[in-house]
CSV table of C-alpha atoms in Angstrom, one decimal:
chain,number,residue,atom,x,y,z
A,728,MET,CA,-20.0,48.4,22.0
A,729,ARG,CA,-21.4,45.3,20.3
A,730,THR,CA,-23.4,42.6,22.0
A,731,ILE,CA,-23.2,38.9,21.1
A,732,ASN,CA,-25.5,36.4,22.7
A,733,ALA,CA,-23.7,33.4,24.3
A,734,LEU,CA,-26.5,31.1,23.1
A,735,ASP,CA,-26.0,32.1,19.5
A,736,ILE,CA,-22.3,31.3,19.8
A,737,GLU,CA,-23.1,27.9,21.4
A,738,LYS,CA,-25.5,27.0,18.5
A,739,ARG,CA,-23.0,27.8,15.8
A,740,LEU,CA,-20.2,26.0,17.5
A,741,VAL,CA,-22.2,22.8,17.8
A,742,GLU,CA,-22.5,22.7,14.0
A,743,THR,CA,-18.8,23.8,13.6
A,744,ILE,CA,-17.5,21.0,15.8
A,745,THR,CA,-19.5,18.3,14.1
A,746,ARG,CA,-18.6,19.6,10.6
A,747,ALA,CA,-14.9,19.8,11.5
A,748,CYS,CA,-14.8,16.2,12.7
A,749,THR,CA,-16.5,14.9,9.5
A,750,ILE,CA,-15.2,17.0,6.6
A,751,LEU,CA,-11.5,17.1,5.9
A,752,PRO,CA,-10.5,20.7,5.1
A,753,LYS,CA,-10.0,21.3,1.4
A,754,ASP,CA,-6.3,22.4,1.8
A,755,VAL,CA,-5.5,19.2,3.6
A,756,LYS,CA,-7.3,17.0,1.1
A,757,ASP,CA,-5.5,18.8,-1.8
A,758,ALA,CA,-2.1,18.4,0.0
A,759,ILE,CA,-2.7,14.6,0.4
A,760,THR,CA,-3.8,14.3,-3.2
A,761,SER,CA,-0.7,16.0,-4.4
A,762,ALA,CA,1.5,14.0,-2.1
A,763,GLN,CA,-0.1,10.8,-3.3
A,764,SER,CA,0.7,11.7,-7.0
A,765,GLN,CA,4.3,12.6,-6.1
A,766,GLU,CA,5.0,9.6,-3.9
A,767,GLU,CA,7.0,6.7,-5.4
A,768,SER,CA,6.7,4.2,-2.5
A,769,GLN,CA,3.8,1.8,-3.4
A,770,ARG,CA,3.0,1.2,0.3
A,771,ALA,CA,2.8,4.9,1.1
A,772,LYS,CA,0.7,5.5,-2.0
A,773,PHE,CA,-1.6,2.7,-0.8
A,774,ALA,CA,-2.0,4.4,2.6
A,775,MET,CA,-2.8,7.8,1.1
A,776,ASP,CA,-5.3,6.2,-1.3
A,777,VAL,CA,-7.1,4.7,1.8
A,778,LEU,CA,-6.9,8.2,3.4
A,779,LEU,CA,-8.5,9.9,0.4
A,780,GLN,CA,-11.3,7.2,0.2
A,781,ASN,CA,-11.8,7.6,3.9
A,782,ALA,CA,-12.3,11.4,3.6
A,783,ASP,CA,-14.9,10.9,0.9
A,784,ILE,CA,-16.8,8.3,3.0
A,785,ALA,CA,-16.7,10.5,6.1
A,786,GLU,CA,-18.1,13.5,4.2
A,787,LYS,CA,-20.7,11.5,2.4
A,788,ASP,CA,-22.0,9.5,5.4
A,789,SER,CA,-21.5,12.4,7.9
A,790,VAL,CA,-19.3,10.2,10.2
A,791,PRO,CA,-16.0,11.1,12.0
A,792,ILE,CA,-13.0,11.1,9.7
A,793,CYS,CA,-11.0,9.5,12.5
A,794,GLN,CA,-12.4,7.8,15.6
A,795,ASP,CA,-10.1,9.9,17.8
A,796,THR,CA,-12.2,13.1,17.6
A,797,GLY,CA,-9.7,14.6,20.0
A,798,MET,CA,-9.6,17.0,22.8
A,799,ALA,CA,-11.5,20.1,21.8
A,800,VAL,CA,-9.0,23.0,21.4
A,801,PHE,CA,-10.2,26.6,20.7
A,802,PHE,CA,-8.3,29.8,19.9
A,803,VAL,CA,-10.6,32.8,20.6
A,804,GLU,CA,-9.9,36.3,19.4
A,805,LEU,CA,-12.2,38.5,21.3
A,806,GLY,CA,-12.5,42.2,20.5
A,807,GLN,CA,-12.3,44.3,23.6
A,808,ASP,CA,-15.4,46.3,22.5
A,809,VAL,CA,-17.6,43.2,22.5
A,810,HIS,CA,-20.0,42.5,25.3
A,811,ILE,CA,-21.0,38.8,25.6
A,812,ASN,CA,-24.5,38.3,26.9
A,813,GLY,CA,-24.0,35.2,29.0
A,814,SER,CA,-20.8,33.2,29.5
A,815,LEU,CA,-18.5,32.7,26.6
A,816,SER,CA,-16.6,29.8,28.3
A,817,ASN,CA,-19.8,28.1,29.2
A,818,ALA,CA,-21.1,28.5,25.6
A,819,ILE,CA,-18.0,26.8,24.3
A,820,ASN,CA,-18.1,24.0,26.7
A,821,ASN,CA,-21.8,23.5,26.2
A,822,ALA,CA,-21.3,23.3,22.5
A,823,VAL,CA,-18.5,20.7,23.0
A,824,PHE,CA,-20.8,18.6,25.3
A,825,LYS,CA,-23.7,18.7,22.8
A,826,ALA,CA,-21.6,17.9,19.7
A,827,TYR,CA,-19.6,15.2,21.4
A,828,SER,CA,-22.6,13.6,23.0
A,829,ASN,CA,-24.1,13.1,19.5
A,830,GLY,CA,-21.8,10.7,17.7
A,831,LEU,CA,-18.3,12.0,18.5
A,832,ARG,CA,-16.0,10.2,20.9
A,833,SER,CA,-15.8,11.5,24.5
A,834,SER,CA,-12.1,10.9,25.2
A,835,VAL,CA,-11.6,13.3,28.0
A,836,LEU,CA,-11.1,12.0,31.6
A,837,ASP,CA,-9.5,12.7,34.9
A,838,PRO,CA,-5.8,12.3,34.5
A,839,LEU,CA,-5.3,10.3,37.6
A,840,SER,CA,-8.5,8.3,38.3
A,841,ARG,CA,-9.0,7.9,34.5
A,842,GLU,CA,-12.7,8.5,35.0
A,843,ASN,CA,-14.4,9.8,31.8
A,844,THR,CA,-16.1,13.2,32.1
A,845,LYS,CA,-18.6,12.1,29.5
A,846,GLY,CA,-19.2,14.8,26.8
A,847,ASN,CA,-15.5,15.5,26.1
A,848,THR,CA,-15.5,18.6,28.4
A,849,PRO,CA,-13.7,20.7,29.5
A,850,ALA,CA,-12.4,22.2,26.3
A,851,ILE,CA,-8.9,23.8,26.1
A,852,ILE,CA,-9.6,27.5,25.3
A,853,HIS,CA,-6.9,30.0,24.5
A,854,TYR,CA,-8.2,33.6,24.8
A,855,ASN,CA,-6.6,36.5,23.0
A,856,LEU,CA,-8.0,39.9,23.7
A,857,VAL,CA,-7.7,42.2,20.6
A,858,GLU,CA,-8.9,45.6,19.6
A,859,GLY,CA,-12.3,46.2,18.0
A,860,GLU,CA,-15.7,44.6,17.9
A,861,GLY,CA,-14.9,41.2,16.3
A,862,LEU,CA,-15.1,37.7,17.6
A,863,LYS,CA,-13.3,34.9,15.8
A,864,ILE,CA,-13.2,31.3,17.2
A,865,SER,CA,-11.0,28.7,15.7
A,866,PHE,CA,-11.5,25.1,16.6
A,867,LEU,CA,-9.2,22.1,16.2
A,868,PRO,CA,-10.0,18.7,17.6
A,869,LYS,CA,-6.6,17.2,18.6
A,870,GLY,CA,-6.2,13.5,18.6
A,871,PHE,CA,-3.6,12.2,21.0
A,872,GLY,CA,-1.6,10.0,18.6
A,873,ALA,CA,-0.2,13.3,17.5
A,874,GLU,CA,-0.4,15.2,20.8
A,875,ASN,CA,1.7,12.6,22.6
A,876,MET,CA,4.5,13.3,20.1
A,877,THR,CA,4.7,17.1,21.1
A,878,LYS,CA,8.2,18.2,21.9
A,879,LEU,CA,9.6,21.2,23.8
A,880,TYR,CA,13.3,22.0,23.5
A,881,MET,CA,14.9,24.7,25.6
A,882,LEU,CA,17.9,25.2,23.4
A,883,LEU,CA,21.1,27.0,24.1
A,884,PRO,CA,21.1,30.4,22.3
A,885,SER,CA,24.5,29.6,20.8
A,886,VAL,CA,23.1,26.7,18.6
A,887,GLY,CA,21.3,29.4,16.5
A,888,LYS,CA,19.1,28.7,13.5
A,889,LYS,CA,20.9,25.4,12.7
A,890,GLY,CA,20.1,24.1,16.2
A,891,VAL,CA,16.4,25.0,15.6
A,892,VAL,CA,16.3,22.9,12.4
A,893,GLU,CA,18.0,20.0,14.1
A,894,ALA,CA,15.5,20.1,17.0
A,895,VAL,CA,12.5,20.0,14.7
A,896,VAL,CA,13.9,17.2,12.6
A,897,ASP,CA,14.7,15.3,15.8
A,898,ALA,CA,11.1,15.6,16.9
A,899,ALA,CA,9.9,14.2,13.6
A,900,LYS,CA,12.5,11.4,13.7
A,901,SER,CA,11.6,10.2,17.2
A,902,ALA,CA,7.9,10.5,16.5
A,903,GLY,CA,8.1,8.1,13.6
A,904,ALA,CA,4.7,6.8,12.5
A,905,CYS,CA,2.9,7.9,15.7
A,906,PRO,CA,1.6,11.3,14.6
A,907,CYS,CA,-0.1,9.7,11.6
A,908,PRO,CA,2.0,11.0,8.6
A,909,PRO,CA,1.6,12.7,6.2
A,910,TYR,CA,1.2,15.5,8.8
A,911,VAL,CA,1.5,19.3,9.3
A,912,VAL,CA,4.3,20.4,11.6
A,913,GLY,CA,3.6,23.4,13.8
A,914,VAL,CA,6.7,25.0,15.2
A,915,GLY,CA,6.9,27.8,17.9
A,916,ILE,CA,10.2,29.6,18.3
A,917,GLY,CA,10.9,31.9,21.2
A,918,GLY,CA,8.8,33.3,24.1
A,919,THR,CA,8.5,31.2,27.2
A,920,PRO,CA,8.0,27.3,27.2
A,921,GLU,CA,4.1,27.6,27.2
A,922,LYS,CA,4.2,30.4,24.7
A,923,ALA,CA,6.3,28.3,22.3
A,924,ILE,CA,3.9,25.3,22.5
A,925,GLU,CA,0.9,27.5,22.0
A,926,MET,CA,2.5,29.1,18.9
A,927,ALA,CA,3.3,25.6,17.6
A,928,LYS,CA,-0.3,24.6,17.9
A,929,HIS,CA,-1.6,27.9,16.5
A,930,GLY,CA,0.6,27.3,13.4
A,931,LEU,CA,-1.5,24.3,12.5
A,932,LEU,CA,-4.4,26.5,11.7
A,933,ARG,CA,-2.7,28.2,8.8
A,934,GLU,CA,-3.7,27.2,5.4
A,935,ILE,CA,-1.4,24.6,3.8
A,936,GLY,CA,0.3,26.2,0.8
A,937,SER,CA,0.1,29.7,2.2
A,938,ILE,CA,3.3,31.7,2.4
A,939,ASN,CA,4.8,32.8,5.6
A,940,GLN,CA,5.1,36.6,5.4
A,941,ASP,CA,8.3,36.5,7.3
A,942,LYS,CA,11.0,35.8,4.7
A,943,GLU,CA,13.4,34.2,7.1
A,944,LEU,CA,10.7,31.9,8.6
A,945,ASN,CA,9.5,31.1,5.1
A,946,GLU,CA,12.9,29.8,4.2
A,947,LEU,CA,13.2,28.0,7.4
A,948,GLU,CA,9.9,26.2,6.8
A,949,GLY,CA,11.2,25.1,3.4
A,950,GLU,CA,14.4,23.8,4.8
A,951,ILE,CA,12.8,21.9,7.7
A,952,LYS,CA,10.2,20.4,5.4
A,953,ALA,CA,12.9,19.1,3.1
A,954,ARG,CA,14.9,17.7,6.0
A,955,ILE,CA,11.9,15.9,7.5
A,956,ASN,CA,11.0,14.4,4.1
A,957,GLU,CA,14.5,13.1,3.7
A,958,LEU,CA,13.9,11.0,6.8
A,959,GLY,CA,11.9,8.6,4.6
A,960,ILE,CA,9.2,7.9,7.1
A,961,GLY,CA,6.4,8.3,4.6
A,962,ALA,CA,2.6,8.0,4.9
A,963,SER,CA,1.6,5.8,7.9
A,964,GLY,CA,5.4,5.2,8.5
A,965,PHE,CA,5.5,2.7,5.6
A,966,GLY,CA,8.5,4.4,4.1
A,967,GLY,CA,8.3,7.1,1.4
A,968,ARG,CA,9.3,10.5,0.2
A,969,ILE,CA,6.5,12.6,1.8
A,970,THR,CA,6.1,12.7,5.5
A,971,ALA,CA,5.4,16.4,6.1
A,972,LEU,CA,2.7,18.2,4.1
A,973,ALA,CA,3.8,21.5,5.5
A,974,VAL,CA,5.8,23.2,8.2
A,975,HIS,CA,4.3,26.3,9.8
A,976,ILE,CA,6.4,28.4,12.1
A,977,GLU,CA,5.5,31.2,14.4
A,978,LYS,CA,8.0,33.2,16.5
A,979,TYR,CA,8.0,35.6,19.5
A,980,PRO,CA,10.8,37.5,21.2
A,981,THR,CA,12.5,35.5,24.0
A,982,HIS,CA,15.0,36.0,26.8
A,983,ILE,CA,18.7,36.6,26.3
A,984,ALA,CA,19.4,33.3,28.0
A,985,GLY,CA,17.0,31.2,26.1
A,986,LEU,CA,15.9,29.7,22.7
A,987,PRO,CA,12.6,27.7,23.3
A,988,VAL,CA,11.5,25.6,20.3
A,989,ALA,CA,8.2,23.7,20.4
A,990,VAL,CA,6.9,21.1,17.9
A,991,ASN,CA,3.2,20.1,17.6
A,992,PHE,CA,2.0,17.7,15.0
A,993,GLY,CA,-1.3,17.9,13.0
A,994,CYS,CA,-2.0,14.4,11.8
A,995,ASN,CA,-3.3,13.5,8.3
A,996,ALA,CA,-6.8,14.1,9.6
A,997,MET,CA,-5.8,17.8,10.2
A,998,ARG,CA,-9.2,19.1,11.2
A,999,LYS,CA,-9.8,22.8,11.7
A,1000,GLU,CA,-12.6,25.2,11.4
A,1001,GLU,CA,-13.0,28.9,11.9
A,1002,VAL,CA,-16.2,30.9,12.8
A,1003,VAL,CA,-16.4,34.6,12.7
A,1004,PHE,CA,-19.2,36.4,14.5
B,328,MET,CA,-5.2,-6.4,-5.9
B,329,SER,CA,-4.6,-7.1,-2.3
B,330,GLU,CA,-5.0,-10.7,-1.1
B,331,GLU,CA,-7.9,-11.5,1.4
B,332,ILE,CA,-6.9,-13.2,4.6
B,333,ARG,CA,-9.5,-15.0,6.8
B,334,LEU,CA,-9.6,-14.6,10.5
B,335,PRO,CA,-9.0,-16.2,13.0
B,336,LEU,CA,-5.5,-16.7,11.4
B,337,THR,CA,-4.2,-20.2,10.7
B,338,GLN,CA,-0.5,-21.0,11.3
B,339,LYS,CA,-0.1,-21.5,7.6
B,340,ASP,CA,-1.5,-18.1,6.8
B,341,ILE,CA,0.6,-16.4,9.4
B,342,GLU,CA,3.8,-18.0,8.0
B,343,SER,CA,2.9,-17.1,4.5
B,344,LEU,CA,2.6,-13.4,5.3
B,345,ASN,CA,5.5,-11.2,4.5
B,346,CYS,CA,6.4,-7.7,5.8
B,347,GLY,CA,5.1,-5.1,3.4
B,348,ASP,CA,2.2,-7.2,2.0
B,349,ALA,CA,-1.0,-5.3,1.6
B,350,VAL,CA,-3.8,-7.6,2.6
B,351,LEU,CA,-7.6,-7.4,3.4
B,352,LEU,CA,-8.7,-8.9,6.7
B,353,SER,CA,-12.1,-10.7,6.9
B,354,GLY,CA,-13.6,-12.6,9.7
B,355,THR,CA,-13.6,-12.2,13.5
B,356,ILE,CA,-11.3,-10.2,15.7
B,357,ILE,CA,-11.4,-8.9,19.3
B,358,THR,CA,-10.8,-5.3,20.2
B,359,GLY,CA,-8.8,-3.9,23.2
B,360,ARG,CA,-6.6,-0.9,24.0
B,361,ASP,CA,-5.0,0.7,27.1
B,362,LYS,CA,-7.6,0.0,29.8
B,363,ALA,CA,-8.8,-3.5,28.6
B,364,VAL,CA,-5.3,-4.8,27.7
B,365,LYS,CA,-4.0,-3.8,31.1
B,366,LYS,CA,-6.9,-5.5,32.8
B,367,LEU,CA,-6.4,-8.7,30.7
B,368,LYS,CA,-2.7,-8.7,31.6
B,369,GLU,CA,-3.6,-8.4,35.3
B,370,ILE,CA,-6.1,-11.3,35.1
B,371,ILE,CA,-3.5,-13.5,33.4
B,372,GLU,CA,-1.0,-12.7,36.1
B,373,SER,CA,-3.4,-13.4,38.9
B,374,GLY,CA,-4.0,-16.9,37.4
B,375,GLU,CA,-7.7,-16.3,37.0
B,376,LYS,CA,-9.8,-17.3,33.9
B,377,LEU,CA,-10.0,-14.6,31.2
B,378,PRO,CA,-13.4,-13.3,30.3
B,379,VAL,CA,-12.5,-13.6,26.6
B,380,ASP,CA,-11.0,-16.5,24.7
B,381,ILE,CA,-7.7,-15.1,23.2
B,382,LYS,CA,-6.4,-18.4,21.7
B,383,ASP,CA,-5.6,-17.9,18.0
B,384,GLU,CA,-7.3,-14.5,18.1
B,385,THR,CA,-6.2,-11.2,16.6
B,386,ILE,CA,-6.6,-8.1,18.7
B,387,PHE,CA,-7.4,-4.7,17.1
B,388,TYR,CA,-6.2,-1.7,19.1
B,389,VAL,CA,-9.2,0.5,18.6
B,390,GLY,CA,-11.6,2.8,20.5
B,391,PRO,CA,-14.5,3.4,18.1
B,392,THR,CA,-17.0,6.2,17.9
B,393,PHE,CA,-20.7,5.2,18.2
B,394,LYS,CA,-23.8,6.8,17.0
B,395,ASP,CA,-27.2,5.3,18.0
B,396,GLY,CA,-25.4,2.1,19.0
B,397,LYS,CA,-23.7,1.8,15.6
B,398,ILE,CA,-19.9,2.2,15.0
B,399,THR,CA,-19.2,5.1,12.7
B,400,SER,CA,-15.4,5.4,12.9
B,401,ALA,CA,-12.9,2.8,14.0
B,402,GLY,CA,-9.2,3.3,13.0
B,403,PRO,CA,-6.2,1.9,14.8
B,404,THR,CA,-4.6,3.6,17.8
B,405,THR,CA,-0.9,3.8,18.6
B,406,SER,CA,0.4,0.3,19.3
B,407,LYS,CA,3.4,1.3,21.4
B,408,ARG,CA,1.2,2.4,24.3
B,409,MET,CA,0.4,-1.3,24.7
B,410,ASP,CA,4.1,-2.4,24.6
B,411,GLY,CA,4.5,-3.0,28.3
B,412,ILE,CA,1.2,-4.9,28.7
B,413,ILE,CA,0.6,-7.0,25.6
B,414,GLU,CA,3.2,-9.8,26.1
B,415,PRO,CA,1.2,-11.9,28.5
B,416,LEU,CA,-1.5,-12.1,25.9
B,417,LEU,CA,1.0,-13.1,23.2
B,418,ASN,CA,2.3,-15.8,25.5
B,419,ASN,CA,-1.2,-17.1,26.0
B,420,GLY,CA,-2.3,-17.7,22.5
B,421,LEU,CA,-2.8,-14.3,20.8
B,422,LYS,CA,-1.7,-14.6,17.2
B,423,GLY,CA,-2.3,-11.2,15.7
B,424,ILE,CA,-2.2,-7.5,16.5
B,425,ILE,CA,-3.8,-4.7,14.4
B,426,GLY,CA,-2.5,-1.3,15.3
B,427,LYS,CA,-0.4,1.6,14.1
B,428,GLY,CA,3.3,2.5,14.4
B,429,ASN,CA,6.2,0.5,15.6
B,430,VAL,CA,6.3,-1.8,18.6
B,431,SER,CA,9.2,-2.4,21.0
B,432,LYS,CA,11.9,-4.9,20.5
B,433,SER,CA,10.6,-6.9,23.4
B,434,VAL,CA,7.1,-7.2,21.8
B,435,GLN,CA,8.7,-8.1,18.4
B,436,ASP,CA,10.6,-10.9,20.2
B,437,ALA,CA,7.4,-12.1,21.9
B,438,MET,CA,5.6,-12.2,18.5
B,439,LYS,CA,8.5,-14.1,16.9
B,440,LYS,CA,8.6,-16.6,19.8
B,441,ASN,CA,4.9,-17.2,19.6
B,442,GLY,CA,4.5,-17.2,15.8
B,443,ALA,CA,2.4,-14.1,15.8
B,444,VAL,CA,2.0,-11.3,13.2
B,445,TYR,CA,1.5,-7.5,13.4
B,446,PHE,CA,-0.7,-5.7,10.9
B,447,ALA,CA,-0.6,-1.9,10.5
B,448,ALA,CA,-4.0,-0.4,9.7
B,449,ILE,CA,-4.1,3.1,8.3
B,450,GLY,CA,-4.1,5.7,11.1
B,451,GLY,CA,-6.7,8.4,10.4
B,452,ALA,CA,-8.9,6.2,8.2
B,453,GLY,CA,-11.6,5.6,10.8
B,454,ALA,CA,-14.6,6.1,8.6
B,455,LEU,CA,-13.4,3.5,6.0
B,456,SER,CA,-12.4,1.0,8.7
B,457,ALA,CA,-15.9,1.3,10.3
B,458,LYS,CA,-17.4,0.4,6.9
B,459,CYS,CA,-15.5,-2.9,7.0
B,460,ILE,CA,-17.2,-3.9,10.3
B,461,GLN,CA,-20.2,-6.1,9.6
B,462,LYS,CA,-21.2,-7.1,13.1
B,463,VAL,CA,-20.3,-6.0,16.6
B,464,ASP,CA,-20.8,-7.9,19.9
B,465,ILE,CA,-19.7,-6.8,23.3
B,466,ILE,CA,-17.6,-9.4,25.1
B,467,CYS,CA,-16.5,-7.9,28.4
B,468,PHE,CA,-15.7,-4.7,30.3
B,469,GLU,CA,-18.8,-3.0,28.9
B,470,GLU,CA,-18.3,-0.3,31.6
B,471,TYR,CA,-15.1,0.8,29.7
B,472,GLY,CA,-17.2,2.2,26.9
B,473,THR,CA,-15.1,2.8,23.8
B,474,GLU,CA,-12.3,0.9,25.5
B,475,ALA,CA,-14.4,-2.3,26.1
B,476,VAL,CA,-13.6,-5.6,24.5
B,477,TYR,CA,-15.8,-6.2,21.4
B,478,LYS,CA,-15.9,-8.9,18.9
B,479,PHE,CA,-16.0,-7.5,15.3
B,480,GLU,CA,-16.9,-9.4,12.1
B,481,LEU,CA,-14.7,-7.7,9.5
B,482,ASP,CA,-15.1,-7.6,5.8
B,483,LYS,CA,-11.9,-6.7,3.9
B,484,LEU,CA,-10.1,-4.3,6.3
B,485,PRO,CA,-7.1,-2.9,4.4
B,486,VAL,CA,-3.9,-3.4,6.3
B,487,ILE,CA,-0.1,-3.9,5.7
B,488,VAL,CA,1.9,-6.6,7.3
B,489,ALA,CA,4.3,-4.6,9.5
B,490,TYR,CA,6.1,-7.4,11.4
B,491,ASP,CA,6.3,-10.9,10.1
B,492,THR,CA,7.3,-14.3,11.6
B,493,LYS,CA,10.7,-14.0,9.9
B,494,GLY,CA,11.5,-10.9,12.0
B,495,ASN,CA,11.1,-8.3,9.2
B,496,ASN,CA,9.8,-4.9,10.3
B,497,ILE,CA,8.4,-2.3,8.0
B,498,TYR,CA,9.4,0.5,10.4
B,499,GLU,CA,13.1,-0.4,10.6
């Protein structure tokens, strides 16, 4: 049995959140740089040039990459042999409150009264209990330009793989410029509706350029990416060859009567950070 | 090099702008998004006097981040959320919108009718946009926080003309 203090978790998460909102991850920056050099549309090139300058300014001045510092989403992998001294959920929410009260935008409010909770709490926390004594917390601040474009399709099983491809392309087509392309597309196939959406979001955490170990999904990712880029939406929706930087698919067994497919977008400010305790 | 356009816009400038032009915006604009635009619409419809002069103004759909009272990040938000509430402002003198993404046919028609123009700023480029803000004044709805109406003095904000007075649309 290993003991981890909730206060130590809180302290590290405050730094993690602030860093994630100000420093664009290297894989994302590299992907935009490469897209910028491949792009032929001058307008899309202009947009990506601005995005790359923006990332440099944000990092140098320690200011948010994007003013929408999102709703704070966490994926927690907690080893079952870990004892948390204190409350893990409180530690996460306290860290969100502290980080967001110090220069990040508090965008969270009551859905009906629209009254701001001040401090961007509560966070969205997905817990996953695993074997062992480890604790891994992944953070992604999700802006709502992209979140509002999330799609869930409860497809008929008979449409098969082809139907899955069409659904994801349809999500990209109807989203247009709203999720701030060039973006990462997270796709969840199977499970139940909520499981599919959770997988789509989790897929955004994967490193851009990494290869899906599942050969079938790897091929599907390539096919969907090509199809989305054929739409010609381009950076900022200004028209161009590159709309999707990557497509990341996760799958889970589902019911004989169903084929859930969820699509979640990670905008060009695809912020993510992982802490291991 | 992109051409610099002074704000508030003149009718001559508005007419000279073409869809797809990359321009740099300098001068004064007002801000507003979901909550403030909805409130301004309601005030217009009630026939009361607006707390902000919108004649010939350009509105920037933005909800900035602040640190120690200074704006640190201020990129555009999704324009289509304001589709159902922006037309009364266009019909009452608003000449420009800065946002991101396409707007509805109805808003395009209202812009065309009123000789207004739509600029797309680069979504995600909040830090760079904030650097282009020289001065900030609160105008009204201070209680809305980031969603309040501010007056910004801009210096060379990079944008693309997304919808021009001839009816050309970069997204279509």
